[in-house]
Amino acid sequence: MPTRAEFGGFPRLGGIVAELGELRRASQKRRYRDGRLPELPSREATIEIIEDLAASLYPRHFGPPELTTDGADGFVLYTLDKSLRALREQVRRELLLLANGSDDGTIDHRPRAHEIVDAFAQALPQIRALLDTDIRAAFEGDPAAKSLDEVVFSYPGLSAIIRHRLAHRLYLLGAPMLARLVSEIAHSATGIDIHPGAEIGEGFFIDHGTGVVIGETAIIGKNVRLYQAVTLGAKRFEVDASGALVKGGARHPIIEDDVVIYAGATVLGRITIGRGSVIGGNVWLTHSVPAGSNVTQAKPLSESFTFGAGI
Amino acid sequence: MPTRAEFGGFPRLGGIVAELGELRRASQKRRYRDGRLPELPSREATIEIIEDLAASLYPRHFGPPELTTDGADGFVLYTLDKSLRALREQVRRELLLLANGSDDGTIDHRPRAHEIVDAFAQALPQIRALLDTDIRAAFEGDPAAKSLDEVVFSYPGLSAIIRHRLAHRLYLLGAPMLARLVSEIAHSATGIDIHPGAEIGEGFFIDHGTGVVIGETAIIGKNVRLYQAVTLGAKRFEVDASGALVKGGARHPIIEDDVVIYAGATVLGRITIGRGSVIGGNVWLTHSVPAGSNVTQAKPLSESFTFGAGI
Amino acid sequence: MPTRAEFGGFPRLGGIVAELGELRRASQKRRYRDGRLPELPSREATIEIIEDLAASLYPRHFGPPELTTDGADGFVLYTLDKSLRALREQVRRELLLLANGSDDGTIDHRPRAHEIVDAFAQALPQIRALLDTDIRAAFEGDPAAKSLDEVVFSYPGLSAIIRHRLAHRLYLLGAPMLARLVSEIAHSATGIDIHPGAEIGEGFFIDHGTGVVIGETAIIGKNVRLYQAVTLGAKRFEVDASGALVKGGARHPIIEDDVVIYAGATVLGRITIGRGSVIGGNVWLTHSVPAGSNVTQAKPLSESFTFGAGI
Amino acid sequence: MPTRAEFGGFPRLGGIVAELGELRRASQKRRYRDGRLPELPSREATIEIIEDLAASLYPRHFGPPELTTDGADGFVLYTLDKSLRALREQVRRELLLLANGSDDGTIDHRPRAHEIVDAFAQALPQIRALLDTDIRAAFEGDPAAKSLDEVVFSYPGLSAIIRHRLAHRLYLLGAPMLARLVSEIAHSATGIDIHPGAEIGEGFFIDHGTGVVIGETAIIGKNVRLYQAVTLGAKRFEVDASGALVKGGARHPIIEDDVVIYAGATVLGRITIGRGSVIGGNVWLTHSVPAGSNVTQAKPLSESFTFGAGI
Amino acid sequence: MPTRAEFGGFPRLGGIVAELGELRRASQKRRYRDGRLPELPSREATIEIIEDLAASLYPRHFGPPELTTDGADGFVLYTLDKSLRALREQVRRELLLLANGSDDGTIDHRPRAHEIVDAFAQALPQIRALLDTDIRAAFEGDPAAKSLDEVVFSYPGLSAIIRHRLAHRLYLLGAPMLARLVSEIAHSATGIDIHPGAEIGEGFFIDHGTGVVIGETAIIGKNVRLYQAVTLGAKRFEVDASGALVKGGARHPIIEDDVVIYAGATVLGRITIGRGSVIGGNVWLTHSVPAGSNVTQAKPLSESFTFGAGI
Amino acid sequence: MPTRAEFGGFPRLGGIVAELGELRRASQKRRYRDGRLPELPSREATIEIIEDLAASLYPRHFGPPELTTDGADGFVLYTLDKSLRALREQVRRELLLLANGSDDGTIDHRPRAHEIVDAFAQALPQIRALLDTDIRAAFEGDPAAKSLDEVVFSYPGLSAIIRHRLAHRLYLLGAPMLARLVSEIAHSATGIDIHPGAEIGEGFFIDHGTGVVIGETAIIGKNVRLYQAVTLGAKRFEVDASGALVKGGARHPIIEDDVVIYAGATVLGRITIGRGSVIGGNVWLTHSVPAGSNVTQAKPLSESFTFGAGI
């Protein structure tokens, strides 16, 4: 049996730590030109902020159990105050990081962070009103829904759109990294990946949702419904003379009002899906279609089968 | 440098909170006809209940570390007692919500909730026995599996089916909203979306699993194996005279015993996949196939390529 | 109103617990031939170990907020020491489980566990260096990326590859069950399912990621980029004379350097995708292609549509 | 080295648990005549309620860090609502326990609990106003105090009087067991043991405090100051004919306004310490003294000493 | 305004850490002759063990809320199993520490730790039975007590005696350091300091309790009642020829059955307080008194006072 | 049975909250002349800082379990860095509060806070060295001590002196409110109340400790030993012409080297207890005694007793 000392530790640990430290410092030297380490936005803090904001918008569903009307008002006031101030600090850090090296490190980013978060706060009632239309759309779009309350506390599509509408506002106000972080937190929980830049109209509903991807410059009208694994993406192969990918600019689809897109459909490029169109499952679409289109696969994929010849 | 007061708070917060409160009350007035706010089922409580039930079924894998045989018996007794009583409260809340407005708010839903949970408890040994067949199916269906224990504590397909079998029982017993909440909790963790209404026989195995969707009226026989991104869905376009979607009724596939369905296959509508069939990857199938069928794509999707012309 | 006693508990609970206990003991008798219950690896402990290791590699991103340079060195030293010792215990349990029944239960697996973890520790600087190339690849492959820091703390592809590179090392060193558990933890959080056996070169980037599946014997070169829902899988139908699935041996693709594979593409079998090739979205590929290939779908899936006929 | 099984558990544990269960049931049979187990008040819940109430009274000192004015209003509203409802449940349990056996177990104690807590809530502003006088008394009575804020967040005497004033109100309203529990929570934290029945006027200050005991029927006027280890107790030896202790009735001292009692003094029985008196350290006092008295020890205790004869 | 770097850290921290490390290593070298660091018993673990044991003895009072009869049995079985195994590990560490340097570090202390904890477990029903007499004594000795339940969950004297009876058993079985740790945990919570060596008969009650000290060799009979600040101590001045304190051997009082000792009394040395005696408040007693004694102070301490001469 | 609404909330809560708000604002207006609310030092943060500092000084006793030598170095570096920065923030808040109203609120207190904490950090090795002498004194002064390790992790006297030596340094460096808060945290846990201003030499030991009070200007030499309930206090009655208490200036005792003071002794005023003196239990001492004195009570307190007359 080994002695105590034999399993006490890892004798070469000091060297490993030193190597990791050198890698870290080399990498920091490349990233931060002035040699100072800025505070980074915090994933944990951002998760908590977003949870708090969702609870402020729907306190009876995401807040503490058994809130009364009075308690809800108090909870919202307190929670908003807390989460907005925490958000302000995270926005300040993003501004600091974005300004990396462009100033002498002494600029106080707090006033700008305050303005951004103040404007964000002003937008919250409008965001809640939009989300109410999303809830109703989900309730109406899925007869399996037993009540509006059920939609709020269990539908992943709603979870994703709540976070998207918050993230989109941050994106518009000049905090794109935080907005992205919020999107990725929702992506991890729901499998739905909506870039915070995407513009989405009222009454939006995603059913099932796993594998949905919506790109940065997508524009989605009112009362649009998507199913799982739908991609609203950019076309590939836009490279410049040197072979590097060209991005930026409007490169994702425009989906007009009242469109339904079924599971697995792929819609690519700056094309327009006309109002009221229906895009079938697994469709691959790279050009615009007019209003009222009904697009299905050219032919079924499963013509070839043999009877009675199983494994 | 700003003064303390300058960043102390958000001066317009009171107004924002008031606006949110009005939106909330307007929405509550629409939902609850009698003006009283029912207690809602709690997502947090439900997550804990399901974790506890899973730990009661497999205490050495999901319970506290290093349980002995004696300790496990005590743990199961205590944990079941606790989680069943917590479940009873959640069922009561669902009954209250479902009865919204149909009574004068004075009905005591506890006796019915007690009956439901009592019947649920009686079914637990049978659920565990079924799950044992699922574990064995996973172990046999995936030679990469090193032990039955590994299957239990690391396979997402098993995580999903444990929760489905619990949710399905709640669904059958009259708690469909809680059942759905349980399903969505599993969906978030695994990317596997099984509606709690689906009937699934013994020896069920889903490999990888991300993107799998199984609809409410699907019926799955014994020893069926699915891979990632398989959809067992409803056909679209069933609309009534007014153009509204018609749902309800059997609308999802019947999968007979011993069927294997490979990744990305889409099986839609109330069709039957005959016993022992094999459905290939990416197949799109909307009509029944007899027992022993072997269905593959009509032709490969990748005929068009050019050599040596890459970016 | 019911009396207190009426809802106090579940009178048949004792019987249910007894039934569950019998099922558990029956199952344990089959699993553990010598009648003794080995300690099992712990999912919770493994999650904490992996979080700690990730924080040791990128302390400013995944460690506690506002680490200074000094603090980071201390944090890494302390956290590595703690997590490596915790890992050693988990490895010991895996060895115990793998040795199930093959010895008399008295073998001390600690020396071997120590060796494995010591070798694992030695590899950490190399893993960090590889991950730095992945971060750069993500930053360059996604112009939406605002900074290297943003990639580290918000990209799911990076989260997955950090955990894969750790899991792969455990897999190589003889702890395949723990490696698999780590993979599944990453899978749950990101929707990206990489088997710990897969070999992946530097500069690897997965964008969006939900639904990606990479098989055990896949080999991926340098600077490869994948999008969501890409499968690098095994072909099916490899059955032996008795109809049982044959697995083991190299059965997944080889992807050479500088390949890009777009969303939804399925690449199956031990084929080789030559250096610099581009595989288009939704492509289904089951044979090798030479370097520089540009593979797209045979024809678009969406030829059939009708204008103006929507719902 | 022992085998795994050898240290797996305690073979006689089942018997021990059974014995403990029998003792428990025997004791319950004696306590609860009707054989039903009432829910008990919860120490943990009560601790949380009291922490919340203290934070509602002094949100910037005992609430979350960095509260703004707006945030404080919201916090108080939410926290009061939450803690008062939690308190109502605890009061209901006390009423249930006090009614043990006197009814058939079907009485709904909620209406009475609601009345009690409603009256308690009404009293909170008055309690806060009284506590403000205590804070000022501490600040003025201890020149070491640097600020009123310091008194609030660090003085044990203030911690004790906050909890006493809350407990006393519960005592008056008919929840003496909860009141006692609150007192004991304060006692554990501060070493100051004030029975919730004691009546204490404004401007009360206890310095140091460890070992102070104030009995149930004590009456203390305004601006009284005590030091550590002061006892305001009952005289002993009040026994009835059978030798049993007689309690109940006024048996503790009346301390009039502006009295100071120094450390270690013992004041026993229903005596009156007249206004403005000063009671010296270690004094033992069992009869009343008029206003303006200055009581010291008869003679010093330390006459007998020897020089130069140490150990 | 300072730059980021200016407040980033403490430049001399490395040196401070190194100095602390040297002090630590110097101290370890003196303590552990063989240069190996033994694992130490853990205060945190011991606190949890004792909380668990108390909850196992009185599950409805110290266990989770709303335990049913079934749930309690399960809880006790599970909690005892867990806490006894945790205790075994702590006992092992004490044995390791006590054996410091007397062996070559390879002795396996687990068998002895197992025996000790097994014997400890056997004693638990007897400890519970004793504690039931203490509860009854408190209820009868304090007419303010409203119910036996109130005594259990709020009396500090009961909290102390529960922990003492557990600690005393550990002391007798050969784990004196753990026993002491348990005592000190109770001391911190209650202000009552009972050495784990003290022998205490059934029906023991301490009222108020702050400042009570009971020495290692004290022997206390049945139905004894103490009040706050009572000391049962050793006489001082037992020094040997070299002036060093002589300790060990019986040096604390024997208190016979049915004795009452009032607040602040000091009883010193190996004297006997005869059965049924009453010792008055503040009495200083250093010689034995026969059964039935009634000891009070020689004369009141407060003869000297002046009327009307206050500050 | 009451309806849901009947127990939903407290209808008058809004008014109560408003009243509390007014009281709060009135009180704030008095305290903060410029109408701005400064951030307050945080009790919770301070508790954590002190726990971290204690763990940095004695990492194997107060740090995480099973630290190795390497791990301890990392832990100390990381923990010190973290806790010193957190301390700096608390010191800044104290400076802000102390400057209340004396500036226009724009002064940046960080540089001064940084200096204070930097000096504090420099003193830590010296504090650890002093504490090592205290540990040894406890071990030698209490033969019941089984090992130096036991002293560190279970003796309340050591817990108190660790916190005192840290608090005293903060007091000297200009953070008296934080210092006081630290003292009160120790007081609550141990019943030992040492003012942070007290100067205490090496080798200090307090046994039992409950009720000990040591005043601000006390000076204690080397190798002094105290028992429970000892007071080193100020004499009372130092009032000025207007009757107000005069404080400040040296007013507590000087205790020279090698003095022992037994339980309950009270030593008051700026007197000197000469080197090597022994002060007996319960002694009341208000004048100086020369070196080598042996002071006991004038006569025993318990002359008056009657045999056989007890209850």
XYZ file of N, CA and C in Angstrom, chain F residues 47-163:
351
model
N -17.261 39.231 6.204
C -17.164 37.858 6.717
C -16.361 36.991 5.761
N -16.653 37.119 4.477
C -15.941 36.295 3.504
C -14.457 36.656 3.448
N -14.168 37.944 3.507
C -12.761 38.380 3.487
C -12.002 37.777 4.673
N -12.618 37.825 5.839
C -11.920 37.341 7.022
C -11.759 35.821 6.980
N -12.770 35.143 6.504
C -12.632 33.691 6.338
C -11.485 33.379 5.374
N -11.420 34.161 4.295
C -10.361 33.935 3.311
C -8.988 34.239 3.886
N -8.898 35.313 4.660
C -7.593 35.645 5.245
C -7.166 34.569 6.243
N -8.104 34.098 7.057
C -7.759 33.024 7.995
C -7.311 31.792 7.234
N -7.986 31.503 6.114
C -7.615 30.339 5.316
C -6.260 30.548 4.644
N -5.920 31.794 4.345
C -4.602 32.067 3.764
C -3.497 31.868 4.789
N -3.808 32.174 6.038
C -2.800 32.010 7.088
C -2.648 30.537 7.476
N -3.742 29.818 7.549
C -3.713 28.400 7.929
C -4.515 27.593 6.909
N -3.931 27.445 5.713
C -4.720 26.861 4.619
C -5.144 25.420 4.867
N -4.311 24.630 5.552
C -4.702 23.246 5.757
C -5.824 23.121 6.787
N -5.977 24.086 7.659
C -7.016 24.007 8.675
C -8.304 24.693 8.245
N -8.186 25.804 7.542
C -9.388 26.567 7.208
C -9.641 26.635 5.705
N -8.708 26.107 4.923
C -8.904 26.080 3.479
C -9.676 24.832 3.073
N -9.689 24.556 1.780
C -10.417 23.384 1.300
C -9.760 22.096 1.783
N -10.509 21.026 1.870
C -9.962 19.774 2.386
C -8.838 19.225 1.507
N -7.921 18.561 2.150
C -6.893 17.770 1.465
C -5.968 18.571 0.575
N -5.621 19.757 1.026
C -4.629 20.541 0.296
C -3.272 19.865 0.331
N -2.604 19.829 -0.804
C -1.206 19.411 -0.815
C -0.333 20.645 -0.658
N 0.960 20.399 -0.559
C 1.884 21.521 -0.434
C 1.780 22.437 -1.638
N 1.795 21.860 -2.836
C 1.655 22.683 -4.042
C 0.318 23.416 -4.047
N -0.711 22.658 -3.777
C -2.047 23.244 -3.805
C -2.168 24.384 -2.810
N -1.527 24.219 -1.656
C -1.610 25.258 -0.639
C -0.968 26.539 -1.132
N 0.193 26.444 -1.782
C 0.830 27.656 -2.296
C -0.089 28.367 -3.277
N -0.673 27.621 -4.182
C -1.582 28.220 -5.151
C -2.804 28.809 -4.479
N -3.330 28.055 -3.534
C -4.519 28.521 -2.833
C -4.244 29.835 -2.108
N -3.103 29.911 -1.432
C -2.786 31.129 -0.679
C -2.620 32.308 -1.623
N -1.916 32.092 -2.711
C -1.694 33.182 -3.652
C -3.024 33.695 -4.205
N -3.828 32.777 -4.649
C -5.110 33.151 -5.234
C -6.039 33.790 -4.198
N -6.096 33.160 -3.020
C -7.050 33.613 -2.013
C -6.646 34.966 -1.441
N -5.355 35.147 -1.234
C -4.900 36.455 -0.758
C -5.207 37.533 -1.778
N -4.892 37.253 -3.021
C -5.140 38.250 -4.062
C -6.619 38.638 -4.074
N -7.470 37.633 -4.029
C -8.907 37.890 -4.058
C -9.377 38.667 -2.826
N -8.933 38.203 -1.664
C -9.479 38.815 -0.453
C -8.897 40.203 -0.226
N -7.666 40.416 -0.624
C -7.097 41.757 -0.444
C -7.794 42.762 -1.358
N -8.112 42.338 -2.564
C -8.827 43.271 -3.434
C -10.243 43.538 -2.923
N -10.863 42.500 -2.396
C -12.193 42.722 -1.816
C -12.101 43.623 -0.591
N -11.044 43.439 0.182
C -10.840 44.294 1.356
C -10.644 45.742 0.938
N -9.906 45.935 -0.129
C -9.661 47.298 -0.616
C -10.971 48.020 -0.906
N -11.904 47.299 -1.491
C -13.200 47.914 -1.777
C -13.927 48.271 -0.476
N -13.842 47.402 0.508
C -14.514 47.702 1.773
C -13.848 48.872 2.482
N -12.534 48.918 2.409
C -11.829 50.062 3.014
C -12.238 51.351 2.307
N -12.332 51.301 0.992
C -12.769 52.486 0.256
C -14.132 52.960 0.766
N -15.019 52.022 1.009
C -16.346 52.417 1.476
C -16.286 53.024 2.877
N -15.418 52.474 3.711
C -15.283 53.078 5.032
C -14.762 54.508 4.912
N -13.756 54.710 4.065
C -13.217 56.062 3.896
C -14.309 57.002 3.387
N -15.122 56.519 2.468
C -16.230 57.307 1.937
C -17.202 57.692 3.048
N -17.485 56.743 3.907
C -18.446 56.980 4.971
C -17.860 57.937 6.021
N -16.593 57.728 6.333
C -15.957 58.600 7.318
C -15.869 60.031 6.813
N -15.752 60.180 5.483
C -15.633 61.524 4.902
C -16.986 62.153 4.672
N -18.025 61.497 5.151
C -19.411 61.906 4.888
C -19.629 63.411 5.030
N -19.917 64.035 3.936
C -20.290 65.444 3.982
C -19.112 66.391 4.002
N -17.903 65.866 4.232
C -16.774 66.770 4.361
C -16.161 67.102 3.008
N -16.624 66.468 1.969
C -16.145 66.822 0.630
C -17.346 66.831 -0.305
N -17.096 67.063 -1.575
C -18.215 67.173 -2.508
C -18.541 65.836 -3.171
N -18.050 64.758 -2.619
C -18.429 63.448 -3.116
C -17.640 62.990 -4.318
N -16.684 63.799 -4.751
C -15.962 63.424 -5.971
C -14.553 62.920 -5.681
N -14.175 62.931 -4.417
C -12.832 62.450 -4.095
C -12.751 60.949 -4.341
N -11.655 60.538 -4.965
C -11.439 59.117 -5.224
C -10.649 58.537 -4.054
N -11.311 57.709 -3.251
C -10.661 57.149 -2.075
C -9.836 55.908 -2.382
N -9.797 55.502 -3.638
C -9.091 54.270 -3.935
C -7.594 54.295 -3.648
N -6.906 55.395 -4.002
C -5.462 55.358 -3.706
C -5.173 55.140 -2.219
N -5.913 55.823 -1.373
C -5.671 55.657 0.066
C -6.041 54.230 0.509
N -7.148 53.728 -0.009
C -7.541 52.358 0.323
C -6.465 51.369 -0.130
N -5.895 51.646 -1.293
C -4.840 50.761 -1.786
C -3.632 50.775 -0.844
N -3.246 51.932 -0.404
C -2.103 52.022 0.518
C -2.367 51.257 1.811
N -3.568 51.439 2.328
C -3.890 50.772 3.591
C -3.815 49.260 3.438
N -4.402 48.763 2.371
C -4.444 47.306 2.204
C -3.063 46.759 1.855
N -2.286 47.560 1.125
C -0.932 47.112 0.821
C -0.126 46.953 2.115
N -0.249 47.919 2.990
C 0.455 47.830 4.277
C -0.077 46.651 5.091
N -1.374 46.455 5.037
C -1.971 45.319 5.736
C -1.376 44.007 5.228
N -1.267 43.895 3.908
C -0.724 42.665 3.315
C 0.706 42.423 3.788
N 1.497 43.477 3.843
C 2.890 43.331 4.297
C 2.967 42.750 5.706
N 1.951 43.024 6.491
C 1.999 42.604 7.895
C 1.583 41.157 8.101
N 1.087 40.508 7.082
C 0.516 39.174 7.300
C 1.516 38.139 7.803
N 2.736 38.085 7.252
C 3.674 37.085 7.788
C 3.942 37.294 9.282
N 4.070 38.553 9.677
C 4.297 38.839 11.090
C 3.091 38.386 11.934
N 1.894 38.577 11.409
C 0.704 38.154 12.136
C 0.682 36.629 12.278
N 1.015 35.955 11.195
C 1.059 34.491 11.275
C 2.079 34.047 12.323
N 3.241 34.693 12.353
C 4.272 34.312 13.322
C 3.760 34.512 14.754
N 3.075 35.622 14.984
C 2.496 35.871 16.311
C 1.471 34.786 16.660
N 0.634 34.459 15.696
C -0.404 33.466 15.951
C 0.202 32.098 16.278
N 1.342 31.815 15.646
C 2.001 30.548 15.982
C 2.376 30.505 17.462
N 2.749 31.655 18.016
C 3.054 31.659 19.458
C 1.780 31.475 20.286
N 0.670 31.999 19.786
C -0.597 31.825 20.500
C -1.015 30.351 20.506
N -0.821 29.689 19.367
C -1.178 28.272 19.274
C -0.373 27.463 20.283
N 0.921 27.769 20.313
C 1.781 27.042 21.248
C 1.362 27.329 22.703
N 1.012 28.559 22.979
C 0.577 28.912 24.342
C -0.685 28.145 24.715
N -1.597 28.002 23.785
C -2.828 27.268 24.069
C -2.520 25.798 24.311
N -1.641 25.266 23.494
C -1.285 23.858 23.618
C -0.639 23.593 24.972
N 0.215 24.519 25.381
C 0.908 24.329 26.651
C 0.019 24.688 27.841
N -0.877 25.611 27.636
C -1.715 26.055 28.742
C -2.896 25.141 29.012
N -3.190 24.268 28.107
C -4.330 23.373 28.282
C -3.898 21.945 27.996
N -3.513 21.213 29.041
C -3.041 19.836 28.826
C -4.078 18.957 28.141
N -5.340 19.365 28.143
C -6.351 18.598 27.414
C -6.099 18.632 25.920
N -5.329 19.601 25.456
C -5.061 19.707 24.020
C -4.275 18.494 23.550
N -4.768 17.850 22.513
C -4.108 16.636 22.016
C -3.050 16.946 20.977
N -3.192 18.027 20.260
C -2.205 18.365 19.241
C -2.362 19.832 18.883
N -1.307 20.375 18.291
C -1.383 21.764 17.830
C -2.501 21.927 16.811
N -2.683 20.917 15.952
C -3.745 21.023 14.952
C -5.113 21.168 15.602
N -5.356 20.409 16.668
C -6.643 20.504 17.351
C -6.885 21.920 17.855
N -5.827 22.535 18.390
C -5.964 23.913 18.867
C -6.435 24.822 17.737
N -5.823 24.650 16.570
C -6.142 25.565 15.470
C -7.586 25.397 15.033
N -8.029 24.156 14.889
C -9.356 24.044 14.297
C -10.502 23.980 15.292
N -10.213 23.882 16.609
C -11.382 23.844 17.483
C -11.407 24.834 18.646
N -10.337 25.537 18.937
C -10.359 26.387 20.130
C -10.954 27.762 19.837
N -11.990 28.156 20.559
C -12.576 29.470 20.298
C -11.604 30.605 20.603
N -10.763 30.410 21.608
C -9.798 31.442 21.930
C -8.872 31.709 20.758
N -8.514 30.663 20.029
C -7.654 30.878 18.882
C -8.425 31.548 17.756
N -9.654 31.114 17.564
C -10.481 31.763 16.549
C -10.572 33.261 16.806
N -10.735 33.625 18.076
C -10.866 35.040 18.422
C -9.552 35.797 18.207
N -8.444 35.204 18.585
C -7.183 35.949 18.476
C -6.735 36.081 17.025
N -7.025 35.078 16.190
C -6.733 35.226 14.756
C -7.450 36.468 14.226
N -8.733 36.558 14.509
C -9.502 37.686 13.980
C -9.081 39.002 14.652
